[in-house]
Structure formats: structure tokens, C-alpha cells
Coordinates of C-alpha atoms in Angstrom, one line a residue:
M691 CA 9.4 11.7 -15.9
N692 CA 8.2 16.0 -16.2
V693 CA 11.8 16.7 -17.6
S694 CA 12.0 13.7 -19.6
L695 CA 8.2 13.6 -21.5
P696 CA 9.0 15.9 -24.3
N697 CA 12.1 13.9 -25.3
I698 CA 10.2 10.3 -24.6
Q699 CA 7.5 11.9 -27.0
H700 CA 9.3 13.1 -30.0
A701 CA 11.6 10.1 -29.7
L702 CA 8.2 7.3 -30.0
H703 CA 6.7 9.6 -32.3
L704 CA 3.3 10.3 -29.5
S705 CA 0.5 11.7 -29.7
N706 CA 0.1 14.3 -27.0
S707 CA -2.7 12.4 -25.0
D708 CA -0.1 9.4 -25.4
T709 CA 2.0 11.4 -23.4
Q710 CA -0.6 12.1 -20.4
W711 CA -1.1 8.0 -20.4
I712 CA 2.2 7.9 -19.7
I713 CA 1.6 10.0 -16.4
V714 CA -1.7 9.0 -15.5
L715 CA -1.3 5.0 -16.0
Y716 CA 1.2 5.2 -13.5
I717 CA -1.0 7.2 -10.8
V718 CA -3.9 5.0 -11.8
G719 CA -2.2 2.2 -10.7
Y720 CA -0.7 3.5 -8.0
A721 CA -4.0 4.8 -6.6
S722 CA -5.8 1.7 -7.0
I723 CA -3.9 -0.6 -4.6
L724 CA -2.9 2.1 -2.1
I725 CA -6.2 2.5 -0.3
Y726 CA -5.6 -1.5 0.2
A727 CA -2.0 -2.1 0.9
G728 CA -1.5 -1.0 4.7
N729 CA -4.2 -3.4 5.4
A730 CA -1.6 -6.1 3.0
G731 CA 0.9 -5.3 5.0
N732 CA -0.9 -6.2 8.1
R733 CA -1.7 -9.6 6.7
Y734 CA 1.1 -10.9 4.8
G735 CA 4.0 -9.2 6.6
K736 CA 5.7 -5.5 5.7
K737 CA 8.8 -6.5 4.6
K738 CA 7.6 -9.3 2.6
L739 CA 5.7 -6.9 0.5
Y740 CA 7.8 -4.1 0.8
L741 CA 10.4 -6.7 -1.6
V742 CA 7.2 -7.3 -3.9
G743 CA 7.1 -3.6 -4.5
M744 CA 10.5 -3.1 -5.5
A745 CA 11.3 -6.3 -7.2
G746 CA 7.9 -5.5 -9.2
F747 CA 9.1 -2.3 -9.7
T748 CA 12.6 -2.6 -10.5
L749 CA 11.2 -5.1 -13.5
A750 CA 8.6 -2.7 -14.8
S751 CA 11.5 -0.2 -14.6
F752 CA 13.4 -2.7 -17.2
L753 CA 10.3 -2.7 -19.3
C754 CA 9.8 0.4 -20.1
G755 CA 13.6 1.3 -20.6
V756 CA 13.6 -2.1 -22.9
S757 CA 10.6 -1.1 -24.7
S758 CA 9.9 -0.7 -28.4
N759 CA 6.2 0.9 -28.8
L760 CA 4.1 2.8 -26.8
Y761 CA 1.8 0.0 -25.6
A762 CA 4.9 -1.6 -23.9
L763 CA 5.8 1.4 -22.0
L764 CA 2.2 1.8 -21.1
L765 CA 2.4 -1.7 -19.5
G766 CA 5.8 -0.6 -17.7
R767 CA 4.1 2.7 -16.3
L768 CA 1.0 0.6 -15.0
A769 CA 3.2 -2.2 -12.9
Q770 CA 5.5 1.2 -12.1
G771 CA 2.2 2.4 -10.0
I772 CA 1.1 -1.0 -8.9
S773 CA 4.5 -1.8 -7.4
A774 CA 5.0 1.9 -5.8
G775 CA 1.5 1.7 -4.7
L776 CA 2.0 -2.2 -2.6
M777 CA 5.8 -0.8 -1.3
V778 CA 5.5 2.7 -0.3
P779 CA 2.9 2.2 2.6
Q780 CA 4.8 -0.8 3.8
G781 CA 8.2 1.7 4.2
I782 CA 6.7 3.8 6.0
A783 CA 5.0 1.0 8.8
L784 CA 8.6 -0.8 8.5
I785 CA 10.4 3.1 10.0
T786 CA 7.3 3.3 12.1
L787 CA 7.8 -0.5 13.4
L788 CA 11.3 -0.4 14.0
F789 CA 11.8 2.4 15.9
Q790 CA 9.4 2.3 19.1
N791 CA 11.1 4.8 20.9
P792 CA 9.3 8.1 19.9
E793 CA 12.3 10.5 19.9
K794 CA 14.3 8.3 17.6
R795 CA 10.9 7.1 15.4
S796 CA 10.4 11.3 15.0
M797 CA 14.4 11.4 14.1
A798 CA 14.0 8.2 11.3
L799 CA 10.7 9.6 10.0
G800 CA 12.6 13.2 9.6
I801 CA 15.2 11.5 8.0
Y802 CA 12.6 10.1 5.7
G803 CA 11.2 13.0 4.7
S804 CA 14.7 14.9 3.9
I805 CA 15.6 12.4 1.9
A806 CA 12.3 12.5 -0.3
G807 CA 12.7 16.5 -0.4
I808 CA 16.4 15.8 -1.8
A809 CA 15.2 13.0 -4.3
S810 CA 13.0 15.0 -5.5
V811 CA 15.3 17.8 -6.3
I812 CA 18.3 15.1 -8.0
G813 CA 15.2 13.3 -9.8
Q814 CA 14.5 16.4 -11.6
L815 CA 18.0 17.5 -12.7
L816 CA 18.4 13.6 -13.4
G817 CA 15.3 13.6 -15.7
G818 CA 17.2 16.7 -17.4
I819 CA 20.8 14.8 -18.1
L820 CA 20.3 11.9 -18.7
P821 CA 17.9 12.3 -21.8
D822 CA 20.6 14.3 -23.4
Q823 CA 23.1 11.7 -23.0
T824 CA 25.0 10.8 -26.5
W825 CA 27.2 7.7 -25.9
I826 CA 23.9 6.0 -26.4
N827 CA 20.7 5.8 -28.6
D828 CA 17.9 6.8 -27.3
S829 CA 18.8 8.3 -24.3
W830 CA 15.7 8.4 -22.4
R831 CA 15.5 5.5 -21.9
L832 CA 18.0 5.8 -18.8
I833 CA 15.9 7.3 -17.3
F834 CA 14.2 3.8 -16.5
L835 CA 17.4 1.4 -16.5
I836 CA 18.8 3.9 -13.7
N837 CA 16.2 2.1 -11.8
V838 CA 17.3 -1.5 -12.3
S839 CA 20.8 -1.0 -10.3
I840 CA 19.0 1.2 -7.6
G841 CA 16.4 -1.4 -6.8
F842 CA 18.7 -4.2 -7.1
L843 CA 20.9 -2.4 -3.8
A844 CA 17.5 -1.5 -2.0
F845 CA 15.8 -5.0 -2.8
F846 CA 19.1 -6.4 -1.1
A847 CA 19.5 -4.1 1.8
V848 CA 16.0 -4.2 3.3
Y849 CA 15.9 -8.5 2.7
R850 CA 19.6 -8.0 4.5
Y851 CA 19.3 -5.9 7.1
T852 CA 15.3 -5.3 7.8
P853 CA 14.6 -7.8 10.5
K854 CA 11.4 -10.0 9.5
D855 CA 7.5 -9.0 11.1
D856 CA 4.7 -11.4 11.8
S857 CA 1.9 -10.6 10.4
S858 CA -0.6 -9.4 12.4
V859 CA -4.2 -10.1 10.7
K860 CA -5.2 -13.2 9.4
S861 CA -8.7 -11.2 7.3
S862 CA -8.8 -12.4 3.9
I863 CA -8.3 -9.0 1.2
S864 CA -10.7 -8.8 -1.5
F865 CA -9.6 -8.0 -4.4
M866 CA -12.9 -6.6 -6.2
P867 CA -12.9 -3.2 -4.4
M868 CA -9.2 -2.4 -5.9
L869 CA -11.0 -3.9 -9.5
T870 CA -13.8 -1.4 -9.3
L871 CA -11.9 1.5 -7.8
F872 CA -9.3 0.9 -11.3
A873 CA -12.5 0.8 -13.6
L874 CA -13.8 3.8 -12.1
L875 CA -11.1 6.0 -12.2
M876 CA -10.7 4.5 -15.9
G877 CA -14.2 5.3 -16.7
I878 CA -13.6 9.0 -15.8
I879 CA -10.0 9.7 -16.9
F880 CA -10.0 7.9 -20.8
P881 CA -12.6 10.4 -21.8
L882 CA -11.1 13.6 -20.1
I883 CA -8.0 12.4 -22.0
M884 CA -9.4 11.1 -25.2
G885 CA -12.0 13.3 -25.6
P886 CA -10.3 16.7 -26.5
E887 CA -8.0 14.7 -28.9
L888 CA -10.9 13.1 -31.0
K889 CA -13.1 16.3 -30.4
W890 CA -15.9 14.8 -27.7
P891 CA -17.2 12.1 -29.8
L892 CA -20.8 10.9 -28.2
W893 CA -18.9 7.6 -26.6
S894 CA -16.8 10.1 -24.6
Q895 CA -19.4 11.9 -23.2
L896 CA -21.6 8.8 -22.6
L897 CA -18.7 6.8 -20.7
L898 CA -18.2 10.3 -18.6
G899 CA -21.6 10.3 -17.7
G900 CA -22.0 6.9 -16.9
T901 CA -18.6 6.4 -14.8
L902 CA -19.8 9.3 -12.6
F903 CA -23.4 7.8 -12.5
F904 CA -21.7 4.5 -11.3
V905 CA -19.4 5.9 -8.8
L906 CA -22.8 7.5 -6.7
L907 CA -24.0 3.6 -7.2
F908 CA -20.7 2.3 -5.7
L909 CA -21.0 5.2 -2.9
K910 CA -24.1 4.0 -2.3
K911 CA -23.4 0.9 -1.9
Q912 CA -20.4 1.3 0.3
Q913 CA -22.4 3.2 3.0
E914 CA -25.4 0.5 3.2
L915 CA -22.6 -2.1 3.6
Q916 CA -21.2 0.2 6.8
Q917 CA -24.6 0.4 8.0
R918 CA -25.3 -3.1 7.7
G919 CA -21.8 -3.5 9.7
Y920 CA -20.0 -4.9 7.1
P921 CA -16.2 -4.1 6.1
T922 CA -16.1 -1.1 3.5
L923 CA -13.7 0.3 1.3
L924 CA -15.1 3.8 3.0
N925 CA -15.3 5.0 6.2
F926 CA -18.5 7.3 5.8
F927 CA -17.8 8.5 9.6
L928 CA -15.3 10.3 8.2
F929 CA -17.2 12.7 6.4
K930 CA -19.3 14.0 9.2
N931 CA -16.0 16.3 10.2
R932 CA -16.1 19.1 8.5
I933 CA -12.4 19.7 9.0
F934 CA -11.4 16.8 7.0
N935 CA -14.3 17.3 4.0
I936 CA -12.1 21.0 3.7
G937 CA -9.1 19.5 3.8
L938 CA -10.4 16.7 1.0
L939 CA -11.2 19.8 -1.1
V940 CA -8.1 21.5 -0.8
A941 CA -6.2 18.6 -1.6
L942 CA -8.6 18.3 -4.9
A943 CA -7.8 21.4 -6.0
Y944 CA -4.3 21.9 -5.3
Y945 CA -3.1 18.7 -6.7
M946 CA -4.7 19.4 -9.8
V947 CA -1.9 21.8 -10.0
Q948 CA 1.0 20.6 -8.4
D949 CA 2.2 17.9 -10.8
A950 CA 0.3 19.7 -14.3
Y951 CA 2.7 22.9 -13.3
F952 CA 5.9 20.4 -13.8
I953 CA 4.8 18.7 -17.1
I954 CA 3.3 22.0 -19.1
N955 CA 6.3 24.3 -17.7
S956 CA 8.8 21.1 -18.9
N957 CA 7.0 20.9 -22.3
Y958 CA 6.9 24.8 -23.0
L959 CA 10.7 25.0 -22.1
Q960 CA 11.4 22.6 -24.5
N961 CA 9.4 22.7 -26.8
Q962 CA 8.9 26.8 -27.3
K963 CA 11.3 28.6 -25.3
N964 CA 14.3 25.9 -27.5
Y965 CA 15.8 24.9 -23.4
T966 CA 17.4 21.5 -23.5
S967 CA 16.2 18.9 -20.8
T968 CA 19.7 19.4 -19.2
M969 CA 18.4 23.0 -18.9
T970 CA 15.1 22.3 -17.9
G971 CA 16.4 20.0 -15.1
I972 CA 18.6 22.6 -13.6
A973 CA 16.0 25.3 -13.9
F974 CA 13.7 22.9 -12.1
I975 CA 16.4 22.2 -9.3
Y976 CA 15.7 25.8 -8.4
Q977 CA 12.1 24.8 -7.5
G978 CA 13.0 22.1 -5.8
I979 CA 15.6 23.9 -3.4
G980 CA 12.9 26.2 -2.7
Y981 CA 10.7 23.9 -1.9
V982 CA 13.0 22.2 0.6
L983 CA 13.9 25.1 2.3
A984 CA 10.6 26.5 2.6
S985 CA 9.0 22.9 4.2
V986 CA 12.4 23.1 6.9
I987 CA 10.8 26.6 7.6
V988 CA 7.1 26.1 8.0
S989 CA 7.4 23.0 10.0
R990 CA 8.4 25.1 12.9
L991 CA 5.9 28.1 12.0
I992 CA 2.4 26.2 11.3
Q993 CA 2.2 25.2 15.0
R994 CA 2.5 28.5 16.0
Y995 CA 0.6 30.8 13.3
G996 CA -1.7 27.7 11.8
K997 CA -3.2 28.4 8.8
I998 CA -1.7 31.7 7.9
V999 CA 1.5 30.3 7.2
I1000 CA -0.4 28.2 4.8
L1001 CA -2.6 31.1 3.2
N1002 CA 0.9 33.2 2.6
G1003 CA 2.3 30.3 0.5
L1004 CA -0.6 30.1 -1.3
G1005 CA 0.2 33.6 -2.2
I1006 CA 3.2 33.4 -3.5
M1007 CA 2.2 30.5 -5.7
I1008 CA -0.9 32.5 -7.0
L1009 CA 2.2 35.1 -8.0
G1010 CA 4.4 33.0 -9.3
L1011 CA 1.8 31.4 -12.1
L1012 CA 1.7 35.2 -12.7
F1013 CA 5.4 35.8 -12.8
H1014 CA 5.2 32.8 -15.4
L1015 CA 3.1 34.5 -17.4
F1016 CA 5.0 37.8 -17.6
I1017 CA 8.4 36.7 -17.8
F1018 CA 7.5 33.9 -20.2
N1019 CA 6.1 36.6 -22.4
T1020 CA 9.6 37.8 -23.2
Q1021 CA 11.2 37.1 -26.4
F1022 CA 14.4 36.0 -25.4
L1023 CA 13.8 34.0 -21.5
D1024 CA 16.9 35.4 -19.6
N1025 CA 18.1 32.3 -17.1
D1026 CA 18.8 33.8 -14.0
Q1027 CA 15.0 35.0 -14.0
L1028 CA 13.7 32.0 -14.8
H1029 CA 15.8 30.3 -12.0
A1030 CA 14.7 32.9 -9.4
L1031 CA 10.7 32.7 -10.8
F1032 CA 11.5 28.9 -10.4
F1033 CA 12.9 29.5 -6.5
F1034 CA 10.0 31.8 -5.8
Y1035 CA 7.3 29.3 -6.9
G1036 CA 9.4 26.3 -4.9
I1037 CA 8.7 28.5 -1.8
G1038 CA 5.2 28.8 -2.1
C1039 CA 5.0 24.4 -2.5
G1040 CA 7.4 24.4 0.3
S1041 CA 4.5 26.7 2.9
V1042 CA 2.1 24.6 1.6
L1043 CA 1.9 21.3 0.8
P1044 CA 3.6 19.7 3.8
A1045 CA 0.5 20.9 6.0
L1046 CA -2.2 19.5 3.8
M1047 CA -2.6 16.2 5.1
T1048 CA -1.6 17.7 8.7
L1049 CA -4.6 19.9 8.1
A1050 CA -7.0 17.9 6.8
L1051 CA -6.4 15.1 9.5
K1052 CA -5.5 16.9 12.6
D1053 CA -9.4 16.6 13.7
L1054 CA -10.3 13.4 14.0
N1055 CA -10.2 10.9 16.3
E1056 CA -6.7 8.3 16.6
R1057 CA -8.7 5.6 15.6
F1058 CA -10.5 7.0 12.0
I1059 CA -6.6 8.3 10.9
A1060 CA -5.9 5.2 9.6
D1061 CA -8.8 5.1 6.9
A1062 CA -9.0 8.7 7.2
S1063 CA -5.0 8.6 5.0
A1064 CA -5.8 6.3 3.0
V1065 CA -8.8 8.0 1.8
Y1066 CA -6.9 11.2 1.1
L1067 CA -3.6 9.7 -0.2
T1068 CA -6.4 8.0 -3.1
I1069 CA -8.2 11.7 -3.4
Q1070 CA -4.4 13.0 -4.0
Q1071 CA -3.8 10.7 -6.7
L1072 CA -7.2 11.3 -8.5
S1073 CA -6.8 14.9 -8.4
I1074 CA -3.3 14.7 -10.3
C1075 CA -5.0 12.5 -12.8
L1076 CA -7.8 15.1 -12.9
G1077 CA -4.6 17.7 -13.2
I1078 CA -2.6 16.0 -16.1
A1079 CA -6.3 15.0 -17.7
C1080 CA -7.6 18.7 -17.7
I1081 CA -5.0 21.4 -17.0
V1082 CA -2.6 19.8 -19.6
G1083 CA -4.8 18.7 -21.9
V1084 CA -6.1 22.4 -22.1
F1085 CA -2.6 23.2 -22.7
L1086 CA -2.0 20.7 -25.0
H1087 CA -5.1 20.8 -27.1
Q1088 CA -6.2 24.4 -26.8
K1089 CA -6.0 26.3 -29.8
E1090 CA -4.7 29.8 -30.6
S1091 CA -6.9 32.2 -29.4
I1092 CA -7.6 36.1 -29.3
F1093 CA -9.2 35.7 -26.2
L1094 CA -6.0 35.5 -24.0
S1095 CA -2.9 36.1 -26.2
W1096 CA 0.6 37.9 -25.8
Q1097 CA 2.9 38.3 -28.3
H1098 CA 5.6 35.9 -27.3
I1099 CA 3.5 33.1 -25.4
S1100 CA 0.9 31.0 -26.5
S1101 CA -2.7 31.5 -25.4
S1102 CA -2.5 27.3 -24.6
Y1103 CA 0.2 28.6 -21.9
G1104 CA -2.0 31.5 -20.5
Y1105 CA -5.2 29.5 -20.3
S1106 CA -3.6 26.4 -18.1
M1107 CA -1.9 28.7 -16.4
S1108 CA -4.9 31.0 -15.3
L1109 CA -7.3 27.8 -14.8
S1110 CA -4.0 26.6 -12.2
V1111 CA -4.1 30.4 -10.2
I1112 CA -8.4 29.7 -10.2
L1113 CA -8.0 26.1 -8.6
L1114 CA -5.2 27.8 -6.1
L1115 CA -7.9 30.4 -5.6
I1116 CA -10.4 27.7 -4.5
V1117 CA -7.4 26.4 -1.7
V1118 CA -7.2 29.7 -1.1
C1119 CA -11.0 30.0 0.0
A1120 CA -11.5 26.8 1.5
V1121 CA -8.7 27.3 3.9
A1122 CA -9.5 30.6 4.8
C1123 CA -13.0 28.9 6.0
L1124 CA -11.0 27.1 8.2
P1125 CA -11.4 28.3 12.7
S1126 CA -8.7 30.5 13.1
N1127 CA -6.6 27.9 15.6
K1128 CA -6.7 25.2 12.5

């Protein structure tokens, strides 16, 4: 999606805000259901919910692929996100359930992680190649339609070869907290995306302020319910742990940068530097290769050197973003320089990202891990939304400025990269505050 977004915008004649919604609605749907998906798997069966999620994702991909207008595409993207949020936790849970031997389980989870890394590289490449195909009209649709065949094969394989698991929890599941979370996320994200394009009308300011007020009320109500012994969406005992709180701050700042980086650079290369989507997809492969290589190496170093490894990775990322400004400011962008730059930045990402969740959860008691993981992943998705709304919003809506300008680079790109650097510096400060053995 990140690489294909400029093609979709041109094909459907979308505004800048419309393109943000294509990404954000998927993430909002994903985040809204993710925190309850694990409990739902215990209630109804992990295999059953995985199949439901895979079927839903496949059908939603088909809807996106044949959509004739923005609203159908956005509906499909929301359905994709909800289906993915239902499916992904079940896949990981099934691995841990089916492999009881600790060594085999670690091997299976390692294979899962490796495939995820390889898939991200292939996804960037296909996101570039498929929209450039000439044998079909509106070839951007292929990035969705390819999921139909893959989803069918995955559905059949799981249905045929994965043993059925028995549901272990008989308690009921309330949908109201999920709907509340969805409404609160939309109340925050909607004015942040639409406000800049509409010159921040009064209603957008009131909606954002009112939603933040209701978020505080929601958290207070949840805390009161927990004190009375009722089940709640959040376990507030988690927030008494200093390391976990720092880990959430790190995730909030880091993930705001993560996805925004791909969207901004893909857009800038294709719309400002005259790169095709295929050329852009190939360039991002180097970032993926750097990420995979670094993540493999870091997994062996993090236990020995702790936060020093993460700080070095963050330093590489910050230098990489500064190099972006320098290299992109040339009149003729050299492919070799661009590929080396993306590879360098990928090494930084691979040195940081795989360790972030472990860093946040490392100091918690085992009985809190499941709740903490759900909170962390929800913050992760919210951060991505905020990054798209704020950093990508700056890139899309910032007018040319005399305060931050170069000869061959737009000030909007400069502002968005500078904001990313500031957020990464916040991550550096937060990680530096951790005890030296963390």
C-alpha cells in the first residue's frame, strides 16, 4: 500500500486527505478489535476465528480490488483491518499451542518471524511492480486482487492441516468497549486528518478537544471498574511499572515515524523525483534487506549489550534521515546513493524495532504479559495513525516556506523529516533513562 498509494491517488483523483484515510481506516479497524481478539480466540476457538479472519480479509481485498469509488475502497480497507485484527493473534497463538516442545516452539516462532521479514521485502517490491503493469487497466487493483488467491490457499491449508483447538473460556465478550475504542480513535484521527486541509474549522477543534475529554472519562471509568473487581479493557496495575511506561512512550514516538517514513518517501520519489512505482519498490527492497540483516544480528547482541544496541540503531536512523535531506537535495538523484541510503536506514530500523516490545515487557510479572501485550500493540497501532495524521499531514499540507527550504527539495519534505528526527530524539532520551541492565 505504501508504494502504491500515489498510483491509487492519481487513478481515483483523490485528495491528500483521502489517501491518508486509505491507510488509517485499516489501522483503526485493526486496533479496535486487536485487544479483544485473544480472548475471543479462547472463547470461540483459535482455528475457527483464524478462518473467519482470513475469509473476511480475502473478501475485503476483493472489494478493494473492484471498488469504483473512494467509499467502496475505504469500506474494504476497514474490513481488511478488522479481519486482520481478528486473524493475526490467532496465528501466533496456534503456533504456541501446536508446538508444546520449547525448542520446536522457538524454532517455529523464529520461522514465523523470518517469513514476516521476507514478506515485508516482497510486499514493497510487489507494491511497486504491480501498479506498473500494462496488460490491465487500473493495474493498482492487482495489489488487492493478488490477496484473493493467496487468501484462498491459506484458508484451505489451515482448514485442512491445522488441528481443531477447543475453546477454553466460556465467559461472554462485550462488544461495547470495542465500539467505544473505535469511536474514540476516530474522534482523534478525523480532525487531525481533515483539519489541515479545511484550515482547522471550529468543529474540528471542538471534536478533537471533546474526544480527548471523553478519553479521560473513559480511562477514569475503567479504573473505577477495576477497583470494584469488574473486567476492564485496561489493567491499570501495568502502569505502576516504570519500565513499561517508558516502553509505551518509546513505542508512541517510534511508530509515529515508522510508517510515515514509507508513505512520505514513496510519495516524494514518485511525485517529485519522477520515479516509477517499480523503481520505488526496488529501492525499498534495500531498506528491507538492511532491516532483516540487522534484526538477525541484533537478536544475538541485545541480550549482552542491552540498550546500547538500541541507542546505536536510533543513531543510525537519525543520521539516515539527515542524509535523506542531503541526498534528496541533489538535482539528479543517483540510484546507487539512494539504495545505499535506504539500506543504511534499514540497518537502523532492524537494530531498534525487534527489541522494542521485549524492552517494554521485560520487567513485568508473567501474569501481566498478555494484558500488557494487548495494550502495547494497541498503542503501536494508535501511534501509526498519529504518525500518518501528523507527520504525513505536514508533508501533504505544508506550503512552501522560507524558514526551511533547499534548492532541490520541498520544505514540506524537510519539515516532515525534521519532525521525524525530533521524535526519534525523544525515543533516544526515553531509552537512555532505562537502567543500564535493560
